[in-house]
PDB file of C-alpha atoms in Angstrom:
ATOM      1  CA  UNK A  21       7.298 220.711 193.256  1.00 42.00           C
ATOM      2  CA  UNK A  22       3.712 222.126 192.914  1.00 46.00           C
ATOM      3  CA  UNK A  23       4.892 225.476 194.462  1.00 49.00           C
ATOM      4  CA  UNK A  24       7.777 225.983 192.314  1.00 50.00           C
ATOM      5  CA  UNK A  25       6.053 225.096 188.989  1.00 46.00           C
ATOM      6  CA  UNK A  26       4.741 228.456 188.064  1.00 48.00           C
ATOM      7  CA  UNK A  27       8.270 229.757 188.878  1.00 46.00           C
ATOM      8  CA  UNK A  28       9.938 227.386 186.345  1.00 46.00           C
ATOM      9  CA  UNK A  29       7.318 228.237 183.833  1.00 44.00           C
ATOM     10  CA  UNK A  30       8.020 231.847 184.397  1.00 44.00           C
ATOM     11  CA  UNK A  31      11.936 231.220 183.736  1.00 44.00           C
ATOM     12  CA  UNK A  32      11.533 229.266 180.969  1.00 45.00           C
ATOM     13  CA  UNK A  33       9.201 231.838 179.188  1.00 43.00           C
ATOM     14  CA  UNK A  34      11.809 234.669 180.468  1.00 43.00           C
ATOM     15  CA  UNK A  35      14.645 232.824 178.719  1.00 45.00           C
ATOM     16  CA  UNK A  36      13.162 232.139 175.683  1.00 44.00           C
ATOM     17  CA  UNK A  37      11.863 235.940 175.438  1.00 49.00           C
ATOM     18  CA  UNK A  38      15.582 237.087 176.187  1.00 58.00           C
ATOM     19  CA  UNK A  39      17.037 234.617 173.497  1.00 66.00           C
ATOM     20  CA  UNK A  40      17.853 235.804 170.108  1.00 86.00           C
ATOM     21  CA  UNK A  41      19.863 235.331 167.155  1.00 95.00           C
ATOM     22  CA  UNK A  42      21.541 238.390 165.887  1.00 97.00           C
ATOM     23  CA  UNK A  43      19.700 238.193 162.676  1.00 97.00           C
ATOM     24  CA  UNK A  44      16.441 238.139 164.566  1.00 97.00           C
ATOM     25  CA  UNK A  45      17.734 241.020 166.915  1.00 97.00           C
ATOM     26  CA  UNK A  46      18.646 243.027 163.613  1.00 97.00           C
ATOM     27  CA  UNK A  47      14.847 242.310 162.509  1.00 97.00           C
ATOM     28  CA  UNK A  48      13.465 243.589 165.551  1.00 97.00           C
ATOM     29  CA  UNK A  49      15.341 246.754 165.244  1.00 98.00           C
ATOM     30  CA  UNK A  50      14.678 247.284 161.643  1.00 98.00           C
ATOM     31  CA  UNK A  51      11.122 246.714 162.299  1.00 97.00           C
ATOM     32  CA  UNK A  52      10.940 249.440 165.057  1.00 97.00           C
ATOM     33  CA  UNK A  53      12.757 251.700 162.708  1.00 98.00           C
ATOM     34  CA  UNK A  54      10.356 251.362 159.813  1.00 98.00           C
ATOM     35  CA  UNK A  55       7.568 252.507 161.881  1.00 97.00           C
ATOM     36  CA  UNK A  56       9.113 256.027 161.860  1.00 95.00           C
ATOM     37  CA  UNK A  57      10.487 255.428 158.369  1.00 97.00           C
ATOM     38  CA  UNK A  58       8.871 252.760 155.910  1.00 98.00           C
ATOM     39  CA  UNK A  59      11.661 252.813 153.549  1.00 98.00           C
ATOM     40  CA  UNK A  60      14.043 252.173 156.075  1.00 98.00           C
ATOM     41  CA  UNK A  61      17.046 249.546 155.341  1.00 98.00           C
ATOM     42  CA  UNK A  62      19.689 248.688 157.814  1.00 98.00           C
ATOM     43  CA  UNK A  63      23.281 249.688 156.485  1.00 98.00           C
ATOM     44  CA  UNK A  64      26.342 248.182 157.850  1.00 98.00           C
ATOM     45  CA  UNK A  65      28.502 251.231 156.459  1.00 98.00           C
ATOM     46  CA  UNK A  66      26.337 253.584 158.330  1.00 98.00           C
ATOM     47  CA  UNK A  67      26.778 251.489 161.495  1.00 98.00           C
ATOM     48  CA  UNK A  68      30.647 251.515 161.028  1.00 98.00           C
ATOM     49  CA  UNK A  69      30.706 255.251 160.782  1.00 98.00           C
ATOM     50  CA  UNK A  70      28.303 255.564 163.608  1.00 98.00           C
ATOM     51  CA  UNK A  71      30.627 253.450 165.736  1.00 97.00           C
ATOM     52  CA  UNK A  72      33.859 255.368 164.764  1.00 97.00           C
ATOM     53  CA  UNK A  73      32.329 259.075 165.180  1.00 96.00           C
ATOM     54  CA  UNK A  74      34.214 260.731 167.346  1.00 93.00           C
ATOM     55  CA  UNK A  75      32.020 263.026 169.496  1.00 90.00           C
ATOM     56  CA  UNK A  76      32.186 265.514 172.483  1.00 84.00           C
ATOM     57  CA  UNK A  77      30.620 263.706 174.976  1.00 72.00           C
ATOM     58  CA  UNK A  78      29.922 264.849 178.615  1.00 74.00           C
ATOM     59  CA  UNK A  79      31.051 261.250 180.105  1.00 73.00           C
ATOM     60  CA  UNK A  80      34.601 261.715 178.284  1.00 78.00           C
ATOM     61  CA  UNK A  81      34.032 258.753 176.263  1.00 84.00           C
ATOM     62  CA  UNK A  82      34.497 260.509 172.924  1.00 88.00           C
ATOM     63  CA  UNK A  83      33.623 257.353 170.573  1.00 95.00           C
ATOM     64  CA  UNK A  84      32.608 253.689 170.981  1.00 96.00           C
ATOM     65  CA  UNK A  85      35.898 252.572 170.077  1.00 97.00           C
ATOM     66  CA  UNK A  86      37.471 254.305 173.314  1.00 95.00           C
ATOM     67  CA  UNK A  87      36.764 250.870 174.924  1.00 96.00           C
ATOM     68  CA  UNK A  88      35.945 248.717 171.885  1.00 97.00           C
ATOM     69  CA  UNK A  89      38.892 249.366 169.935  1.00 97.00           C
ATOM     70  CA  UNK A  90      38.409 249.959 166.093  1.00 96.00           C
ATOM     71  CA  UNK A  91      38.179 246.174 165.365  1.00 98.00           C
ATOM     72  CA  UNK A  92      34.942 244.658 166.848  1.00 98.00           C
ATOM     73  CA  UNK A  93      36.905 241.001 166.713  1.00 98.00           C
ATOM     74  CA  UNK A  94      39.158 242.322 169.156  1.00 98.00           C
ATOM     75  CA  UNK A  95      38.550 242.562 172.959  1.00 98.00           C
ATOM     76  CA  UNK A  96      38.484 245.967 174.315  1.00 97.00           C
ATOM     77  CA  UNK A  97      38.821 247.516 177.607  1.00 96.00           C
ATOM     78  CA  UNK A  98      36.867 249.337 180.330  1.00 95.00           C
ATOM     79  CA  UNK A  99      37.957 252.658 181.788  1.00 92.00           C
ATOM     80  CA  UNK A 100      38.837 250.507 184.891  1.00 94.00           C
ATOM     81  CA  UNK A 101      40.974 248.145 183.027  1.00 94.00           C
ATOM     82  CA  UNK A 102      38.381 245.077 182.660  1.00 94.00           C
ATOM     83  CA  UNK A 103      38.674 243.330 179.633  1.00 95.00           C
ATOM     84  CA  UNK A 104      35.318 243.746 177.185  1.00 97.00           C
ATOM     85  CA  UNK A 105      34.587 240.496 174.974  1.00 97.00           C
ATOM     86  CA  UNK A 106      34.448 241.446 171.317  1.00 98.00           C
ATOM     87  CA  UNK A 107      31.377 242.999 169.850  1.00 98.00           C
ATOM     88  CA  UNK A 108      31.352 241.053 166.553  1.00 98.00           C
ATOM     89  CA  UNK A 109      29.562 237.532 166.705  1.00 98.00           C
ATOM     90  CA  UNK A 110      31.905 236.008 164.451  1.00 98.00           C
ATOM     91  CA  UNK A 111      34.398 236.341 167.510  1.00 98.00           C
ATOM     92  CA  UNK A 112      31.994 236.148 170.372  1.00 98.00           C
ATOM     93  CA  UNK A 113      28.739 234.008 169.901  1.00 96.00           C
ATOM     94  CA  UNK A 114      27.397 235.517 172.904  1.00 96.00           C
ATOM     95  CA  UNK A 115      26.951 238.763 171.035  1.00 97.00           C
ATOM     96  CA  UNK A 116      23.543 240.249 169.901  1.00 97.00           C
ATOM     97  CA  UNK A 117      22.458 236.845 171.016  1.00 96.00           C
ATOM     98  CA  UNK A 118      20.220 238.303 174.286  1.00 95.00           C
ATOM     99  CA  UNK A 119      18.000 241.239 173.498  1.00 95.00           C
ATOM    100  CA  UNK A 120      17.783 242.264 176.981  1.00 94.00           C
ATOM    101  CA  UNK A 121      21.377 242.266 177.462  1.00 95.00           C
ATOM    102  CA  UNK A 122      21.740 244.164 174.273  1.00 97.00           C
ATOM    103  CA  UNK A 123      19.156 246.761 175.077  1.00 96.00           C
ATOM    104  CA  UNK A 124      20.590 246.865 178.644  1.00 96.00           C
ATOM    105  CA  UNK A 125      24.348 248.228 176.976  1.00 97.00           C
ATOM    106  CA  UNK A 126      23.041 250.164 174.159  1.00 97.00           C
ATOM    107  CA  UNK A 127      20.808 251.966 176.662  1.00 96.00           C
ATOM    108  CA  UNK A 128      24.065 252.821 178.945  1.00 96.00           C
ATOM    109  CA  UNK A 129      26.622 253.492 176.509  1.00 96.00           C
ATOM    110  CA  UNK A 130      24.464 255.451 173.789  1.00 96.00           C
ATOM    111  CA  UNK A 131      23.605 257.911 176.668  1.00 93.00           C
ATOM    112  CA  UNK A 132      27.409 258.191 177.520  1.00 93.00           C
ATOM    113  CA  UNK A 133      28.872 258.335 173.995  1.00 94.00           C
ATOM    114  CA  UNK A 134      26.091 260.047 172.332  1.00 94.00           C
ATOM    115  CA  UNK A 135      24.570 261.699 174.813  1.00 92.00           C
ATOM    116  CA  UNK A 136      20.953 260.489 174.180  1.00 94.00           C
ATOM    117  CA  UNK A 137      19.259 257.035 173.682  1.00 96.00           C
ATOM    118  CA  UNK A 138      20.141 255.592 170.116  1.00 97.00           C
ATOM    119  CA  UNK A 139      17.455 255.256 167.447  1.00 98.00           C
ATOM    120  CA  UNK A 140      16.038 251.900 166.559  1.00 98.00           C
ATOM    121  CA  UNK A 141      17.511 252.651 162.887  1.00 98.00           C
ATOM    122  CA  UNK A 142      20.780 253.442 164.749  1.00 98.00           C
ATOM    123  CA  UNK A 143      20.688 249.907 166.410  1.00 98.00           C
ATOM    124  CA  UNK A 144      19.961 248.337 163.396  1.00 98.00           C
ATOM    125  CA  UNK A 145      22.961 250.136 161.681  1.00 98.00           C
ATOM    126  CA  UNK A 146      25.196 248.867 164.422  1.00 98.00           C
ATOM    127  CA  UNK A 147      23.788 245.238 164.301  1.00 98.00           C
ATOM    128  CA  UNK A 148      23.982 245.142 160.724  1.00 98.00           C
ATOM    129  CA  UNK A 149      27.804 246.259 160.524  1.00 98.00           C
ATOM    130  CA  UNK A 150      28.593 243.789 163.724  1.00 98.00           C
ATOM    131  CA  UNK A 151      26.659 241.123 162.080  1.00 98.00           C
ATOM    132  CA  UNK A 152      28.623 241.942 158.555  1.00 98.00           C
ATOM    133  CA  UNK A 153      32.082 241.442 159.941  1.00 98.00           C
ATOM    134  CA  UNK A 154      33.878 238.206 159.028  1.00 94.00           C
TER     135      UNK A 154
ATOM    136  CA  UNK P   8      30.322 210.048 213.437  1.00 45.00           C
ATOM    137  CA  UNK P   9      29.020 211.020 216.960  1.00 52.00           C
ATOM    138  CA  UNK P  10      31.974 210.048 218.739  1.00 58.00           C
ATOM    139  CA  UNK P  11      34.027 212.195 216.857  1.00 63.00           C
ATOM    140  CA  UNK P  12      32.338 215.211 217.186  1.00 57.00           C
ATOM    141  CA  UNK P  13      34.114 216.499 220.193  1.00 57.00           C
ATOM    142  CA  UNK P  14      37.506 215.992 218.833  1.00 59.00           C
ATOM    143  CA  UNK P  15      36.566 217.971 215.386  1.00 54.00           C
ATOM    144  CA  UNK P  16      34.934 220.547 217.350  1.00 52.00           C
ATOM    145  CA  UNK P  17      38.493 220.917 219.151  1.00 52.00           C
ATOM    146  CA  UNK P  18      40.532 220.684 216.025  1.00 49.00           C
ATOM    147  CA  UNK P  19      38.391 223.358 214.527  1.00 50.00           C
ATOM    148  CA  UNK P  20      38.469 225.781 217.402  1.00 51.00           C
ATOM    149  CA  UNK P  21      42.308 225.325 217.698  1.00 49.00           C
ATOM    150  CA  UNK P  22      42.685 226.135 213.988  1.00 46.00           C
ATOM    151  CA  UNK P  23      40.612 229.006 214.373  1.00 46.00           C
ATOM    152  CA  UNK P  24      42.810 230.164 217.249  1.00 43.00           C
ATOM    153  CA  UNK P  25      46.065 229.526 215.859  1.00 43.00           C
ATOM    154  CA  UNK P  26      45.110 231.409 212.709  1.00 41.00           C
ATOM    155  CA  UNK P  27      43.898 234.225 214.716  1.00 42.00           C
ATOM    156  CA  UNK P  28      47.113 234.215 216.921  1.00 40.00           C
ATOM    157  CA  UNK P  29      49.544 234.035 213.898  1.00 40.00           C
ATOM    158  CA  UNK P  30      47.720 236.771 211.578  1.00 40.00           C
ATOM    159  CA  UNK P  31      49.685 239.688 212.427  1.00 39.00           C
ATOM    160  CA  UNK P  32      48.874 242.978 211.045  1.00 39.00           C
ATOM    161  CA  UNK P  33      50.815 242.663 208.029  1.00 42.00           C
ATOM    162  CA  UNK P  34      49.105 239.116 207.301  1.00 40.00           C
ATOM    163  CA  UNK P  35      45.489 239.185 206.983  1.00 46.00           C
ATOM    164  CA  UNK P  36      44.751 236.016 205.352  1.00 45.00           C
ATOM    165  CA  UNK P  37      41.315 234.604 204.962  1.00 50.00           C
ATOM    166  CA  UNK P  38      41.827 232.836 208.298  1.00 51.00           C
ATOM    167  CA  UNK P  39      43.379 235.643 209.515  1.00 61.00           C
ATOM    168  CA  UNK P  40      40.586 238.183 209.720  1.00 81.00           C
ATOM    169  CA  UNK P  41      40.504 238.412 205.837  1.00 90.00           C
ATOM    170  CA  UNK P  42      37.140 239.244 203.881  1.00 94.00           C
ATOM    171  CA  UNK P  43      34.734 236.253 204.227  1.00 93.00           C
ATOM    172  CA  UNK P  44      34.132 234.529 200.708  1.00 93.00           C
ATOM    173  CA  UNK P  45      30.749 235.967 199.589  1.00 94.00           C
ATOM    174  CA  UNK P  46      28.764 235.680 196.025  1.00 94.00           C
ATOM    175  CA  UNK P  47      26.198 236.956 194.295  1.00 96.00           C
ATOM    176  CA  UNK P  48      25.452 236.208 190.762  1.00 97.00           C
ATOM    177  CA  UNK P  49      23.851 239.615 189.989  1.00 97.00           C
ATOM    178  CA  UNK P  50      26.779 241.424 191.931  1.00 97.00           C
ATOM    179  CA  UNK P  51      29.503 239.450 189.862  1.00 96.00           C
ATOM    180  CA  UNK P  52      27.972 239.855 186.551  1.00 95.00           C
ATOM    181  CA  UNK P  53      26.822 243.561 186.822  1.00 97.00           C
ATOM    182  CA  UNK P  54      29.620 245.139 188.723  1.00 97.00           C
ATOM    183  CA  UNK P  55      32.093 242.745 187.543  1.00 95.00           C
ATOM    184  CA  UNK P  56      31.464 243.477 183.711  1.00 94.00           C
ATOM    185  CA  UNK P  57      33.134 246.923 184.128  1.00 96.00           C
ATOM    186  CA  UNK P  58      35.484 246.387 187.015  1.00 96.00           C
ATOM    187  CA  UNK P  59      36.917 244.342 189.849  1.00 95.00           C
ATOM    188  CA  UNK P  60      33.468 242.849 191.583  1.00 95.00           C
ATOM    189  CA  UNK P  61      34.731 244.836 194.536  1.00 97.00           C
ATOM    190  CA  UNK P  62      34.014 243.216 197.630  1.00 96.00           C
ATOM    191  CA  UNK P  63      31.302 244.394 199.706  1.00 97.00           C
ATOM    192  CA  UNK P  64      33.484 244.447 202.827  1.00 97.00           C
ATOM    193  CA  UNK P  65      35.636 247.184 201.527  1.00 97.00           C
ATOM    194  CA  UNK P  66      33.115 249.948 201.991  1.00 98.00           C
ATOM    195  CA  UNK P  67      30.358 250.399 204.728  1.00 98.00           C
ATOM    196  CA  UNK P  68      26.682 249.996 204.137  1.00 98.00           C
ATOM    197  CA  UNK P  69      26.328 253.682 203.768  1.00 98.00           C
ATOM    198  CA  UNK P  70      28.475 254.230 200.964  1.00 98.00           C
ATOM    199  CA  UNK P  71      27.066 251.270 199.129  1.00 98.00           C
ATOM    200  CA  UNK P  72      23.491 252.667 199.452  1.00 98.00           C
ATOM    201  CA  UNK P  73      24.584 255.962 198.099  1.00 98.00           C
ATOM    202  CA  UNK P  74      26.507 254.587 195.091  1.00 98.00           C
ATOM    203  CA  UNK P  75      23.568 252.345 194.244  1.00 98.00           C
ATOM    204  CA  UNK P  76      21.221 255.066 194.508  1.00 98.00           C
ATOM    205  CA  UNK P  77      23.198 256.757 191.775  1.00 97.00           C
ATOM    206  CA  UNK P  78      23.862 254.268 189.155  1.00 97.00           C
ATOM    207  CA  UNK P  79      23.031 256.548 186.360  1.00 94.00           C
ATOM    208  CA  UNK P  80      25.956 258.721 186.851  1.00 93.00           C
ATOM    209  CA  UNK P  81      28.203 256.192 188.015  1.00 96.00           C
ATOM    210  CA  UNK P  82      31.797 257.918 188.209  1.00 94.00           C
ATOM    211  CA  UNK P  83      30.914 259.634 184.751  1.00 90.00           C
ATOM    212  CA  UNK P  84      29.363 256.582 183.150  1.00 93.00           C
ATOM    213  CA  UNK P  85      25.673 255.246 182.921  1.00 95.00           C
ATOM    214  CA  UNK P  86      25.578 252.090 184.840  1.00 96.00           C
ATOM    215  CA  UNK P  87      21.682 252.038 185.435  1.00 95.00           C
ATOM    216  CA  UNK P  88      20.070 248.685 186.151  1.00 96.00           C
ATOM    217  CA  UNK P  89      16.293 247.880 186.474  1.00 96.00           C
ATOM    218  CA  UNK P  90      14.933 247.970 189.870  1.00 97.00           C
ATOM    219  CA  UNK P  91      14.761 244.113 190.657  1.00 97.00           C
ATOM    220  CA  UNK P  92      18.623 243.831 189.847  1.00 97.00           C
ATOM    221  CA  UNK P  93      19.628 247.010 191.520  1.00 98.00           C
ATOM    222  CA  UNK P  94      17.343 245.922 194.961  1.00 98.00           C
ATOM    223  CA  UNK P  95      19.195 242.331 194.708  1.00 98.00           C
ATOM    224  CA  UNK P  96      22.771 243.953 194.703  1.00 98.00           C
ATOM    225  CA  UNK P  97      22.116 246.709 197.091  1.00 98.00           C
ATOM    226  CA  UNK P  98      20.728 244.328 199.808  1.00 98.00           C
ATOM    227  CA  UNK P  99      23.926 241.651 199.118  1.00 98.00           C
ATOM    228  CA  UNK P 100      26.564 244.830 199.294  1.00 98.00           C
ATOM    229  CA  UNK P 101      24.755 246.050 202.414  1.00 98.00           C
ATOM    230  CA  UNK P 102      24.309 242.860 204.092  1.00 98.00           C
ATOM    231  CA  UNK P 103      28.294 242.157 203.692  1.00 97.00           C
ATOM    232  CA  UNK P 104      29.430 245.917 204.051  1.00 98.00           C
ATOM    233  CA  UNK P 105      32.578 246.682 206.152  1.00 97.00           C
ATOM    234  CA  UNK P 106      30.383 247.716 208.922  1.00 97.00           C
ATOM    235  CA  UNK P 107      28.013 244.881 208.726  1.00 96.00           C
ATOM    236  CA  UNK P 108      30.717 241.394 208.631  1.00 94.00           C
ATOM    237  CA  UNK P 109      32.425 240.188 211.393  1.00 92.00           C
ATOM    238  CA  UNK P 110      35.988 240.213 209.807  1.00 93.00           C
ATOM    239  CA  UNK P 111      38.947 242.165 211.042  1.00 94.00           C
ATOM    240  CA  UNK P 112      39.785 243.669 207.709  1.00 94.00           C
ATOM    241  CA  UNK P 113      36.320 244.869 207.526  1.00 96.00           C
ATOM    242  CA  UNK P 114      36.338 246.360 210.925  1.00 96.00           C
ATOM    243  CA  UNK P 115      39.792 247.960 210.041  1.00 96.00           C
ATOM    244  CA  UNK P 116      38.173 249.520 206.780  1.00 96.00           C
ATOM    245  CA  UNK P 117      34.861 250.821 208.395  1.00 97.00           C
ATOM    246  CA  UNK P 118      36.997 252.322 211.373  1.00 97.00           C
ATOM    247  CA  UNK P 119      39.148 254.225 209.029  1.00 97.00           C
ATOM    248  CA  UNK P 120      36.374 256.171 207.763  1.00 97.00           C
ATOM    249  CA  UNK P 121      34.964 259.412 209.704  1.00 97.00           C
ATOM    250  CA  UNK P 122      31.149 258.587 210.758  1.00 96.00           C
ATOM    251  CA  UNK P 123      30.159 261.897 208.882  1.00 97.00           C
ATOM    252  CA  UNK P 124      31.638 260.877 205.584  1.00 97.00           C
ATOM    253  CA  UNK P 125      30.265 258.402 202.993  1.00 98.00           C
ATOM    254  CA  UNK P 126      32.773 257.748 200.380  1.00 98.00           C
ATOM    255  CA  UNK P 127      32.121 256.428 197.133  1.00 97.00           C
ATOM    256  CA  UNK P 128      35.480 255.034 196.224  1.00 97.00           C
ATOM    257  CA  UNK P 129      37.363 252.528 197.817  1.00 97.00           C
ATOM    258  CA  UNK P 130      40.539 254.272 196.994  1.00 95.00           C
ATOM    259  CA  UNK P 131      39.500 257.165 199.374  1.00 94.00           C
ATOM    260  CA  UNK P 132      39.406 255.622 202.507  1.00 96.00           C
ATOM    261  CA  UNK P 133      42.268 256.010 204.874  1.00 96.00           C
ATOM    262  CA  UNK P 134      42.622 252.259 205.194  1.00 96.00           C
ATOM    263  CA  UNK P 135      43.046 252.067 201.342  1.00 96.00           C
ATOM    264  CA  UNK P 136      45.729 254.942 201.397  1.00 95.00           C
ATOM    265  CA  UNK P 137      47.632 253.318 204.445  1.00 96.00           C
ATOM    266  CA  UNK P 138      47.858 250.072 202.710  1.00 95.00           C
ATOM    267  CA  UNK P 139      49.225 251.461 199.662  1.00 96.00           C
ATOM    268  CA  UNK P 140      51.411 254.138 200.878  1.00 94.00           C
ATOM    269  CA  UNK P 141      54.541 252.496 200.032  1.00 93.00           C
ATOM    270  CA  UNK P 142      53.597 252.817 196.476  1.00 93.00           C
ATOM    271  CA  UNK P 143      54.524 255.870 194.203  1.00 87.00           C
ATOM    272  CA  UNK P 144      52.063 257.796 191.991  1.00 83.00           C
ATOM    273  CA  UNK P 145      53.615 256.435 189.162  1.00 91.00           C
ATOM    274  CA  UNK P 146      52.952 252.906 189.949  1.00 94.00           C
ATOM    275  CA  UNK P 147      49.289 253.098 189.402  1.00 93.00           C
ATOM    276  CA  UNK P 148      49.976 254.687 185.923  1.00 92.00           C
ATOM    277  CA  UNK P 149      51.945 251.798 184.619  1.00 94.00           C
ATOM    278  CA  UNK P 150      50.437 250.230 181.422  1.00 92.00           C
ATOM    279  CA  UNK P 151      50.014 246.880 183.053  1.00 93.00           C
ATOM    280  CA  UNK P 152      48.034 248.406 186.001  1.00 95.00           C
ATOM    281  CA  UNK P 153      46.509 251.782 184.749  1.00 93.00           C
ATOM    282  CA  UNK P 154      44.435 252.566 187.674  1.00 94.00           C
ATOM    283  CA  UNK P 155      43.920 251.970 191.281  1.00 94.00           C
ATOM    284  CA  UNK P 156      40.553 250.194 190.612  1.00 94.00           C
ATOM    285  CA  UNK P 157      42.322 247.471 188.751  1.00 95.00           C
ATOM    286  CA  UNK P 158      42.803 245.583 191.865  1.00 96.00           C
ATOM    287  CA  UNK P 159      43.756 242.248 190.162  1.00 94.00           C
ATOM    288  CA  UNK P 160      46.431 243.495 188.551  1.00 96.00           C
ATOM    289  CA  UNK P 161      48.406 243.181 191.735  1.00 96.00           C
ATOM    290  CA  UNK P 162      45.967 241.133 193.825  1.00 96.00           C
ATOM    291  CA  UNK P 163      45.452 237.607 192.038  1.00 94.00           C
ATOM    292  CA  UNK P 164      42.434 236.941 194.411  1.00 93.00           C
ATOM    293  CA  UNK P 165      40.770 240.364 194.132  1.00 93.00           C
ATOM    294  CA  UNK P 166      37.854 238.926 192.313  1.00 88.00           C
ATOM    295  CA  UNK P 167      37.448 236.720 195.279  1.00 88.00           C
ATOM    296  CA  UNK P 168      37.918 239.486 197.824  1.00 90.00           C
ATOM    297  CA  UNK P 169      41.376 237.887 198.823  1.00 92.00           C
ATOM    298  CA  UNK P 170      43.931 240.641 199.106  1.00 93.00           C
ATOM    299  CA  UNK P 171      46.450 238.332 201.391  1.00 91.00           C
ATOM    300  CA  UNK P 172      49.706 240.134 201.084  1.00 90.00           C
ATOM    301  CA  UNK P 173      51.750 237.472 200.465  1.00 92.00           C
ATOM    302  CA  UNK P 174      50.126 237.027 197.092  1.00 94.00           C
ATOM    303  CA  UNK P 175      50.663 240.423 195.996  1.00 96.00           C
ATOM    304  CA  UNK P 176      52.856 240.765 192.840  1.00 95.00           C
ATOM    305  CA  UNK P 177      52.973 244.296 191.327  1.00 96.00           C
ATOM    306  CA  UNK P 178      53.630 244.102 187.654  1.00 95.00           C
ATOM    307  CA  UNK P 179      56.464 246.180 186.103  1.00 90.00           C
TER     308      UNK P 179
END
């Protein structure tokens, strides 16, 4: 028991650090964006446009909508035909509720679709849009 | 309990032998040489979020190691993982790979791959091609299937590594 106690503590701390609410996650990205631009305010409409923008990416994915569909309340589908749970928190309470998971997927998918990592401002805009969907 | 032990052992052995005897080349169910049930949370969560969590016994260890070494360009997509998760999944895949587990199906997969080759796609192995040679190219393109990587479209037990032919239902 004593031996496993530090491990349990570490696990609890890790869980606490990873868990978030969509609002807290948005605040985090907005805060990061303000370091570069103190006047930054998240914009849901900019987020929607960013999500739907057609690009010429090397991966062959030309827009977020390729896999996620145009409606974040609907499930999407990967190239290998696996279902993707909806992105909008209103349709899927697990979305934007785990900072590490959100970072992992934005880290991968921005490189594939946009061709580079997304900026904190872009992430804030996407989060603002997804949160605004009812 | 102790008195029943020899009986139980005899029973288990006879089941094992009969399973082996009755499992011909066209029936490789779980007891007949099918892939062993294996599980790993990271493997299921990470690999399984984009595609079927392909059973480790479907490729040899060298294939899994090569594949896991190039996750930032995974069949054209970025599937990068943190080092700890990547190592955990690699260890799991390697330990249960086609050339590491004692199951007839795994042996057949491994034996179908020339030793100088390191395929990254299960669909490129001679074993896979032989097993699916009766299907026309159009079958994979059906809306209900989409791609040969979509094992679960026809194999309901694919996520558990169960590819028993009797359970196969090819959707229209």
